[in-house]
Amino acid sequence: IQNEESVILFLVVWTVTEITRYSFYTFNLLNHLPYFIKWARYNFFIILYPAGVAGELLTIYAALPYVKKTGIFSLRLPNKYNVSFDYYYFLIIVMFSYVP
């Protein structure tokens, strides 16, 4: 999954977001806030938020076949805890939780 373009997408988005956020905090603490940093802090999210969500969702979607095939992070019955957990369906629920 790490070779998917969606991973690069959300990593770039997260990086730009954090650089913008901490630049804003730093300049604000120094009492010298350039207009561009302030503008970027409050406007970049219009593009970065949907791009980040798309990158995350596409990455989860790309991982689904591997998760289903391997059963990674899943707990099947019977076991000593008498509990079942399927990570595949959990990821699907997580993907749908992005909607609201």
Tab-separated table of C-alpha atoms in Angstrom:
chain	number	residue	atom	x	y	z
A	1	ILE	CA	0.000	0.000	0.000
A	2	GLN	CA	2.882	2.374	0.670
A	3	ASN	CA	3.539	2.551	-3.087
A	4	GLU	CA	0.074	3.956	-3.802
A	5	GLU	CA	-0.177	7.531	-5.050
A	6	SER	CA	-2.807	8.194	-2.382
A	7	VAL	CA	-0.149	7.836	0.340
A	8	ILE	CA	1.938	10.539	-1.305
A	9	LEU	CA	-1.190	12.700	-1.595
A	10	PHE	CA	-2.069	12.641	2.091
A	11	LEU	CA	1.555	12.928	3.215
A	12	VAL	CA	2.053	16.073	1.119
A	13	VAL	CA	-1.235	17.503	2.383
A	14	TRP	CA	-0.363	16.766	6.031
A	15	THR	CA	3.109	18.257	5.541
A	16	VAL	CA	1.822	21.500	4.019
A	17	THR	CA	-0.820	21.740	6.738
A	18	GLU	CA	1.688	21.343	9.555
A	19	ILE	CA	4.221	23.721	8.026
A	20	THR	CA	1.503	26.337	7.647
A	21	ARG	CA	0.134	25.771	11.156
A	22	TYR	CA	3.457	25.931	12.971
A	23	SER	CA	4.695	28.855	10.895
A	24	PHE	CA	1.555	30.710	11.967
A	25	TYR	CA	2.156	29.828	15.637
A	26	THR	CA	5.828	30.762	15.483
A	27	PHE	CA	5.341	34.124	13.792
A	28	ASN	CA	2.423	34.875	16.077
A	29	LEU	CA	4.584	34.240	19.148
A	30	LEU	CA	7.225	36.568	17.710
A	31	ASN	CA	4.554	39.258	17.206
A	32	HIS	CA	5.471	39.448	13.535
A	33	LEU	CA	2.762	37.674	11.549
A	34	PRO	CA	3.160	38.132	7.788
A	35	TYR	CA	-0.082	38.503	5.876
A	36	PHE	CA	0.627	35.496	3.655
A	37	ILE	CA	1.069	33.154	6.640
A	38	LYS	CA	-2.176	34.338	8.176
A	39	TRP	CA	-3.964	34.035	4.835
A	40	ALA	CA	-2.521	30.561	4.239
A	41	ARG	CA	-3.507	29.374	7.736
A	42	TYR	CA	-7.153	30.250	7.177
A	43	ASN	CA	-7.519	29.473	3.461
A	44	PHE	CA	-5.346	26.485	2.543
A	45	PHE	CA	-7.784	24.137	4.288
A	46	ILE	CA	-10.299	24.756	1.492
A	47	ILE	CA	-8.083	22.708	-0.819
A	48	LEU	CA	-6.079	20.660	1.680
A	49	TYR	CA	-8.960	19.219	3.699
A	50	PRO	CA	-10.753	17.506	0.781
A	51	ALA	CA	-7.421	16.394	-0.719
A	52	GLY	CA	-6.316	14.889	2.606
A	53	VAL	CA	-9.614	13.077	3.074
A	54	ALA	CA	-9.413	11.727	-0.474
A	55	GLY	CA	-5.856	10.504	0.106
A	56	GLU	CA	-6.792	8.781	3.356
A	57	LEU	CA	-9.909	7.137	1.918
A	58	LEU	CA	-8.117	5.946	-1.213
A	59	THR	CA	-5.350	4.460	0.927
A	60	ILE	CA	-7.816	2.599	3.131
A	61	TYR	CA	-9.667	1.381	0.035
A	62	ALA	CA	-6.408	0.126	-1.489
A	63	ALA	CA	-5.629	-1.761	1.731
A	64	LEU	CA	-8.978	-3.572	1.908
A	65	PRO	CA	-8.050	-6.566	-0.310
A	66	TYR	CA	-4.852	-7.194	1.675
A	67	VAL	CA	-6.663	-6.896	5.001
A	68	LYS	CA	-9.383	-9.315	3.886
A	69	LYS	CA	-6.867	-11.834	2.492
A	70	THR	CA	-4.535	-11.856	5.509
A	71	GLY	CA	-7.011	-11.221	8.318
A	72	ILE	CA	-4.533	-8.794	9.835
A	73	PHE	CA	-5.618	-7.216	13.165
A	74	SER	CA	-8.707	-9.451	13.240
A	75	LEU	CA	-9.704	-11.675	16.106
A	76	ARG	CA	-11.725	-14.765	15.227
A	77	LEU	CA	-13.811	-17.027	17.430
A	78	PRO	CA	-13.183	-19.232	19.299
A	79	ASN	CA	-10.643	-17.526	21.505
A	80	LYS	CA	-10.071	-17.066	25.210
A	81	TYR	CA	-11.804	-13.667	25.205
A	82	ASN	CA	-14.941	-15.007	23.465
A	83	VAL	CA	-14.977	-11.904	21.266
A	84	SER	CA	-14.763	-11.459	17.541
A	85	PHE	CA	-13.351	-8.450	15.688
A	86	ASP	CA	-12.964	-8.095	11.947
A	87	TYR	CA	-10.599	-5.316	10.921
A	88	TYR	CA	-11.844	-5.428	7.309
A	89	TYR	CA	-15.370	-4.383	8.310
A	90	PHE	CA	-13.981	-1.917	10.828
A	91	LEU	CA	-12.128	-0.136	7.975
A	92	ILE	CA	-15.310	-0.010	5.929
A	93	ILE	CA	-17.145	1.571	8.874
A	94	VAL	CA	-14.296	4.073	9.266
A	95	MET	CA	-14.581	4.977	5.589
A	96	PHE	CA	-18.320	5.607	5.942
A	97	SER	CA	-17.747	7.655	9.094
A	98	TYR	CA	-15.967	10.260	6.977
A	99	VAL	CA	-19.307	11.216	5.396
A	100	PRO	CA	-20.812	13.102	8.361
